[in-house]
Amino acid sequence: MDKAKALIGRSVTTVAVDSTKSADLDALYATVTEEKRGLDILLVNSGRVEPEELGKVTEENFDLTFDLNARGALFTCRRRCR
């Protein structure tokens, strides 16, 4: 992120976020609100895939995938809509 910020310029703010964690999303939107006074574009582009035969899928694998692909995207967008 530091390299991208340096290439784009000083007007960019970077925030590392794990979209499966509500506290991280809260910190992201707090930063956006405090530093930028709003958000023009929101791109939610996280995903996880770990193909497995149906009989071999574990609860842990399912939870990790669902948390990122569905929960993370939903709650990232939900915070934007408040």
Short mmCIF file of N, CA, C and O in Angstrom, two decimals:
data_model
loop_
_atom_site.label_atom_id
_atom_site.label_comp_id
_atom_site.label_asym_id
_atom_site.label_seq_id
_atom_site.Cartn_x
_atom_site.Cartn_y
_atom_site.Cartn_z
N MET A 1 0.82 -1.18 0.00
CA MET A 1 0.00 0.00 0.00
C MET A 1 0.87 1.25 0.00
O MET A 1 0.49 2.24 -0.62
N ASP A 2 1.98 1.18 0.69
CA ASP A 2 2.86 2.35 0.73
C ASP A 2 3.38 2.69 -0.67
O ASP A 2 3.48 3.86 -1.03
N LYS A 3 3.69 1.67 -1.45
CA LYS A 3 4.19 1.91 -2.81
C LYS A 3 3.10 2.54 -3.68
O LYS A 3 3.36 3.49 -4.41
N ALA A 4 1.89 2.04 -3.58
CA ALA A 4 0.79 2.60 -4.35
C ALA A 4 0.53 4.04 -3.94
O ALA A 4 0.32 4.91 -4.80
N LYS A 5 0.54 4.30 -2.65
CA LYS A 5 0.32 5.66 -2.16
C LYS A 5 1.39 6.61 -2.70
O LYS A 5 1.10 7.72 -3.12
N ALA A 6 2.64 6.16 -2.69
CA ALA A 6 3.74 6.99 -3.19
C ALA A 6 3.57 7.28 -4.68
O ALA A 6 3.87 8.39 -5.14
N LEU A 7 3.09 6.31 -5.44
CA LEU A 7 2.89 6.50 -6.87
C LEU A 7 1.72 7.45 -7.16
O LEU A 7 1.77 8.23 -8.12
N ILE A 8 0.69 7.38 -6.35
CA ILE A 8 -0.51 8.18 -6.60
C ILE A 8 -0.34 9.61 -6.10
O ILE A 8 -0.74 10.56 -6.75
N GLY A 9 0.21 9.75 -4.91
CA GLY A 9 0.43 11.10 -4.39
C GLY A 9 -0.03 11.25 -2.95
O GLY A 9 -0.61 10.36 -2.36
N ARG A 10 0.24 12.41 -2.42
CA ARG A 10 -0.02 12.66 -1.00
C ARG A 10 -1.49 12.73 -0.62
O ARG A 10 -1.84 12.58 0.53
N SER A 11 -2.34 12.97 -1.57
CA SER A 11 -3.76 13.12 -1.25
C SER A 11 -4.45 11.77 -0.98
O SER A 11 -5.63 11.73 -0.70
N VAL A 12 -3.69 10.70 -1.03
CA VAL A 12 -4.24 9.36 -0.83
C VAL A 12 -4.03 8.93 0.62
O VAL A 12 -2.97 9.14 1.20
N THR A 13 -5.05 8.32 1.18
CA THR A 13 -4.95 7.72 2.50
C THR A 13 -5.11 6.22 2.35
O THR A 13 -6.03 5.77 1.66
N THR A 14 -4.24 5.46 2.96
CA THR A 14 -4.36 4.00 2.89
C THR A 14 -4.71 3.46 4.26
O THR A 14 -4.25 3.97 5.28
N VAL A 15 -5.55 2.43 4.27
CA VAL A 15 -5.98 1.79 5.50
C VAL A 15 -6.02 0.28 5.25
O VAL A 15 -6.72 -0.16 4.34
N ALA A 16 -5.28 -0.47 6.02
CA ALA A 16 -5.32 -1.94 5.89
C ALA A 16 -6.53 -2.45 6.67
O ALA A 16 -6.73 -2.08 7.83
N VAL A 17 -7.33 -3.27 6.01
CA VAL A 17 -8.58 -3.72 6.61
C VAL A 17 -8.78 -5.22 6.37
O VAL A 17 -8.53 -5.70 5.27
N ASP A 18 -9.22 -5.91 7.39
CA ASP A 18 -9.72 -7.27 7.24
C ASP A 18 -11.23 -7.14 7.25
O ASP A 18 -11.84 -6.86 8.29
N SER A 19 -11.85 -7.29 6.10
CA SER A 19 -13.28 -7.02 5.98
C SER A 19 -14.16 -8.02 6.73
O SER A 19 -15.36 -7.85 6.79
N THR A 20 -13.57 -9.03 7.31
CA THR A 20 -14.34 -9.96 8.13
C THR A 20 -14.41 -9.50 9.58
O THR A 20 -15.07 -10.12 10.40
N LYS A 21 -13.74 -8.39 9.89
CA LYS A 21 -13.71 -7.89 11.27
C LYS A 21 -14.40 -6.53 11.35
O LYS A 21 -13.96 -5.55 10.74
N SER A 22 -15.46 -6.47 12.13
CA SER A 22 -16.24 -5.24 12.25
C SER A 22 -15.39 -4.07 12.75
O SER A 22 -15.56 -2.94 12.29
N ALA A 23 -14.48 -4.33 13.67
CA ALA A 23 -13.64 -3.25 14.20
C ALA A 23 -12.77 -2.64 13.10
O ALA A 23 -12.56 -1.43 13.06
N ASP A 24 -12.27 -3.46 12.18
CA ASP A 24 -11.47 -2.95 11.07
C ASP A 24 -12.33 -2.08 10.15
O ASP A 24 -11.89 -1.03 9.68
N LEU A 25 -13.56 -2.52 9.88
CA LEU A 25 -14.45 -1.72 9.03
C LEU A 25 -14.81 -0.41 9.71
O LEU A 25 -14.86 0.64 9.06
N ASP A 26 -15.04 -0.45 11.01
CA ASP A 26 -15.32 0.78 11.75
C ASP A 26 -14.13 1.75 11.65
O ASP A 26 -14.32 2.95 11.43
N ALA A 27 -12.92 1.22 11.78
CA ALA A 27 -11.72 2.06 11.68
C ALA A 27 -11.58 2.65 10.28
O ALA A 27 -11.21 3.81 10.12
N LEU A 28 -11.89 1.87 9.27
CA LEU A 28 -11.83 2.35 7.90
C LEU A 28 -12.77 3.53 7.70
O LEU A 28 -12.37 4.58 7.21
N TYR A 29 -14.02 3.36 8.08
CA TYR A 29 -14.99 4.42 7.87
C TYR A 29 -14.74 5.63 8.77
O TYR A 29 -15.02 6.76 8.39
N ALA A 30 -14.18 5.42 9.94
CA ALA A 30 -13.80 6.55 10.80
C ALA A 30 -12.70 7.36 10.12
O ALA A 30 -12.75 8.59 10.10
N THR A 31 -11.74 6.67 9.52
CA THR A 31 -10.66 7.36 8.80
C THR A 31 -11.21 8.13 7.61
O THR A 31 -10.85 9.29 7.39
N VAL A 32 -12.09 7.50 6.86
CA VAL A 32 -12.68 8.17 5.69
C VAL A 32 -13.44 9.41 6.13
O VAL A 32 -13.32 10.48 5.53
N THR A 33 -14.22 9.28 7.18
CA THR A 33 -15.02 10.41 7.67
C THR A 33 -14.15 11.54 8.19
O THR A 33 -14.38 12.71 7.89
N GLU A 34 -13.13 11.20 8.95
CA GLU A 34 -12.27 12.21 9.56
C GLU A 34 -11.35 12.89 8.54
O GLU A 34 -11.18 14.11 8.57
N GLU A 35 -10.75 12.11 7.66
CA GLU A 35 -9.74 12.66 6.76
C GLU A 35 -10.29 13.14 5.43
O GLU A 35 -9.76 14.07 4.84
N LYS A 36 -11.30 12.50 4.94
CA LYS A 36 -11.77 12.79 3.59
C LYS A 36 -13.19 13.34 3.53
O LYS A 36 -13.65 13.72 2.48
N ARG A 37 -13.88 13.32 4.63
CA ARG A 37 -15.26 13.83 4.71
C ARG A 37 -16.23 13.10 3.78
O ARG A 37 -17.21 13.66 3.33
N GLY A 38 -15.94 11.88 3.45
CA GLY A 38 -16.86 11.11 2.64
C GLY A 38 -16.15 10.18 1.68
O GLY A 38 -14.93 10.16 1.61
N LEU A 39 -16.94 9.44 0.97
CA LEU A 39 -16.43 8.42 0.07
C LEU A 39 -17.18 8.54 -1.24
O LEU A 39 -18.40 8.53 -1.27
N ASP A 40 -16.45 8.68 -2.33
CA ASP A 40 -17.09 8.82 -3.64
C ASP A 40 -17.33 7.45 -4.29
O ASP A 40 -18.33 7.25 -4.96
N ILE A 41 -16.38 6.55 -4.12
CA ILE A 41 -16.46 5.25 -4.76
C ILE A 41 -16.10 4.18 -3.75
O ILE A 41 -15.16 4.35 -2.96
N LEU A 42 -16.83 3.10 -3.76
CA LEU A 42 -16.51 1.96 -2.90
C LEU A 42 -16.40 0.73 -3.79
O LEU A 42 -17.33 0.37 -4.49
N LEU A 43 -15.25 0.12 -3.78
CA LEU A 43 -15.02 -1.10 -4.53
C LEU A 43 -14.75 -2.20 -3.52
O LEU A 43 -13.79 -2.14 -2.76
N VAL A 44 -15.64 -3.18 -3.49
CA VAL A 44 -15.47 -4.32 -2.60
C VAL A 44 -15.03 -5.48 -3.46
O VAL A 44 -15.80 -6.00 -4.26
N ASN A 45 -13.77 -5.85 -3.33
CA ASN A 45 -13.21 -6.85 -4.22
C ASN A 45 -12.34 -7.84 -3.45
O ASN A 45 -11.16 -7.95 -3.68
N SER A 46 -12.96 -8.49 -2.51
CA SER A 46 -12.25 -9.52 -1.76
C SER A 46 -12.93 -10.84 -2.04
O SER A 46 -14.15 -10.91 -2.21
N GLY A 47 -12.17 -11.87 -2.07
CA GLY A 47 -12.76 -13.17 -2.30
C GLY A 47 -11.81 -14.28 -1.94
O GLY A 47 -10.60 -14.10 -1.90
N ARG A 48 -12.37 -15.40 -1.64
CA ARG A 48 -11.58 -16.56 -1.25
C ARG A 48 -12.23 -17.77 -1.88
O ARG A 48 -13.46 -17.92 -1.87
N VAL A 49 -11.42 -18.62 -2.46
CA VAL A 49 -11.93 -19.87 -2.98
C VAL A 49 -10.91 -20.96 -2.68
O VAL A 49 -9.71 -20.76 -2.81
N GLU A 50 -11.41 -22.05 -2.21
CA GLU A 50 -10.57 -23.20 -1.93
C GLU A 50 -11.39 -24.43 -2.33
O GLU A 50 -12.09 -25.00 -1.51
N PRO A 51 -11.35 -24.76 -3.62
CA PRO A 51 -12.19 -25.85 -4.12
C PRO A 51 -11.95 -27.16 -3.36
O PRO A 51 -10.81 -27.51 -3.05
N GLU A 52 -13.04 -27.81 -3.05
CA GLU A 52 -12.96 -29.07 -2.32
C GLU A 52 -14.19 -29.90 -2.66
O GLU A 52 -15.25 -29.36 -2.94
N GLU A 53 -14.03 -31.20 -2.63
CA GLU A 53 -15.18 -32.08 -2.84
C GLU A 53 -16.17 -31.88 -1.71
O GLU A 53 -15.77 -31.64 -0.56
N LEU A 54 -17.44 -31.95 -2.02
CA LEU A 54 -18.48 -31.69 -1.04
C LEU A 54 -18.29 -32.47 0.26
O LEU A 54 -18.40 -31.91 1.35
N GLY A 55 -17.94 -33.72 0.17
CA GLY A 55 -17.76 -34.55 1.35
C GLY A 55 -16.53 -34.21 2.18
O GLY A 55 -16.39 -34.68 3.31
N LYS A 56 -15.65 -33.37 1.64
CA LYS A 56 -14.41 -33.03 2.35
C LYS A 56 -14.39 -31.59 2.87
O LYS A 56 -13.42 -31.17 3.49
N VAL A 57 -15.44 -30.83 2.61
CA VAL A 57 -15.50 -29.45 3.07
C VAL A 57 -15.60 -29.44 4.60
O VAL A 57 -16.41 -30.15 5.18
N THR A 58 -14.74 -28.65 5.22
CA THR A 58 -14.77 -28.55 6.69
C THR A 58 -15.54 -27.30 7.11
O THR A 58 -15.70 -26.36 6.32
N GLU A 59 -16.00 -27.29 8.33
CA GLU A 59 -16.70 -26.11 8.85
C GLU A 59 -15.77 -24.90 8.86
O GLU A 59 -16.18 -23.78 8.55
N GLU A 60 -14.51 -25.12 9.19
CA GLU A 60 -13.54 -24.02 9.23
C GLU A 60 -13.38 -23.41 7.83
O GLU A 60 -13.39 -22.20 7.67
N ASN A 61 -13.24 -24.26 6.81
CA ASN A 61 -13.10 -23.78 5.45
C ASN A 61 -14.34 -23.00 5.02
O ASN A 61 -14.25 -21.93 4.43
N PHE A 62 -15.50 -23.55 5.32
CA PHE A 62 -16.75 -22.88 4.96
C PHE A 62 -16.84 -21.52 5.65
O PHE A 62 -17.17 -20.52 5.02
N ASP A 63 -16.55 -21.47 6.94
CA ASP A 63 -16.63 -20.22 7.69
C ASP A 63 -15.68 -19.16 7.15
O ASP A 63 -16.06 -18.00 7.00
N LEU A 64 -14.45 -19.55 6.85
CA LEU A 64 -13.47 -18.59 6.31
C LEU A 64 -13.94 -18.03 4.97
O LEU A 64 -13.86 -16.83 4.71
N THR A 65 -14.43 -18.91 4.11
CA THR A 65 -14.90 -18.49 2.79
C THR A 65 -16.14 -17.62 2.89
O THR A 65 -16.21 -16.54 2.29
N PHE A 66 -17.12 -18.06 3.66
CA PHE A 66 -18.37 -17.31 3.78
C PHE A 66 -18.14 -15.96 4.45
O PHE A 66 -18.70 -14.95 4.04
N ASP A 67 -17.30 -15.94 5.48
CA ASP A 67 -17.02 -14.68 6.18
C ASP A 67 -16.43 -13.63 5.25
O ASP A 67 -16.80 -12.46 5.33
N LEU A 68 -15.53 -14.02 4.38
CA LEU A 68 -14.92 -13.05 3.48
C LEU A 68 -15.84 -12.74 2.29
O LEU A 68 -16.12 -11.58 2.00
N ASN A 69 -16.30 -13.77 1.62
CA ASN A 69 -17.04 -13.56 0.37
C ASN A 69 -18.43 -12.96 0.57
O ASN A 69 -18.87 -12.17 -0.26
N ALA A 70 -19.11 -13.31 1.62
CA ALA A 70 -20.48 -12.81 1.83
C ALA A 70 -20.55 -11.79 2.96
O ALA A 70 -20.97 -10.66 2.76
N ARG A 71 -20.13 -12.19 4.13
CA ARG A 71 -20.24 -11.31 5.30
C ARG A 71 -19.41 -10.04 5.13
O ARG A 71 -19.88 -8.94 5.39
N GLY A 72 -18.17 -10.20 4.70
CA GLY A 72 -17.29 -9.05 4.52
C GLY A 72 -17.84 -8.05 3.52
O GLY A 72 -17.88 -6.85 3.76
N ALA A 73 -18.30 -8.55 2.38
CA ALA A 73 -18.85 -7.67 1.35
C ALA A 73 -20.12 -6.98 1.84
O ALA A 73 -20.30 -5.77 1.67
N LEU A 74 -21.01 -7.74 2.46
CA LEU A 74 -22.27 -7.17 2.94
C LEU A 74 -22.03 -6.06 3.96
O LEU A 74 -22.58 -4.95 3.83
N PHE A 75 -21.21 -6.32 4.96
CA PHE A 75 -21.04 -5.33 6.02
C PHE A 75 -20.14 -4.16 5.60
O PHE A 75 -20.27 -3.06 6.14
N THR A 76 -19.29 -4.37 4.61
CA THR A 76 -18.54 -3.25 4.05
C THR A 76 -19.51 -2.29 3.36
O THR A 76 -19.48 -1.09 3.59
N CYS A 77 -20.39 -2.83 2.55
CA CYS A 77 -21.38 -2.00 1.84
C CYS A 77 -22.39 -1.40 2.80
O CYS A 77 -22.78 -0.25 2.65
N ARG A 78 -22.79 -2.15 3.78
CA ARG A 78 -23.79 -1.66 4.74
C ARG A 78 -23.29 -0.41 5.46
O ARG A 78 -24.03 0.56 5.66
N ARG A 79 -22.03 -0.40 5.84
CA ARG A 79 -21.48 0.78 6.51
C ARG A 79 -21.48 1.98 5.58
O ARG A 79 -21.64 3.10 6.01
N ARG A 80 -21.29 1.75 4.32
CA ARG A 80 -21.29 2.84 3.33
C ARG A 80 -22.68 3.45 3.20
O ARG A 80 -22.82 4.62 2.93
N CYS A 81 -23.70 2.66 3.41
CA CYS A 81 -25.06 3.11 3.21
C CYS A 81 -25.66 3.83 4.42
O CYS A 81 -26.76 4.31 4.37
N ARG A 82 -24.94 3.91 5.51
CA ARG A 82 -25.47 4.55 6.72
C ARG A 82 -25.55 6.04 6.55
O ARG A 82 -24.85 6.70 5.91
#
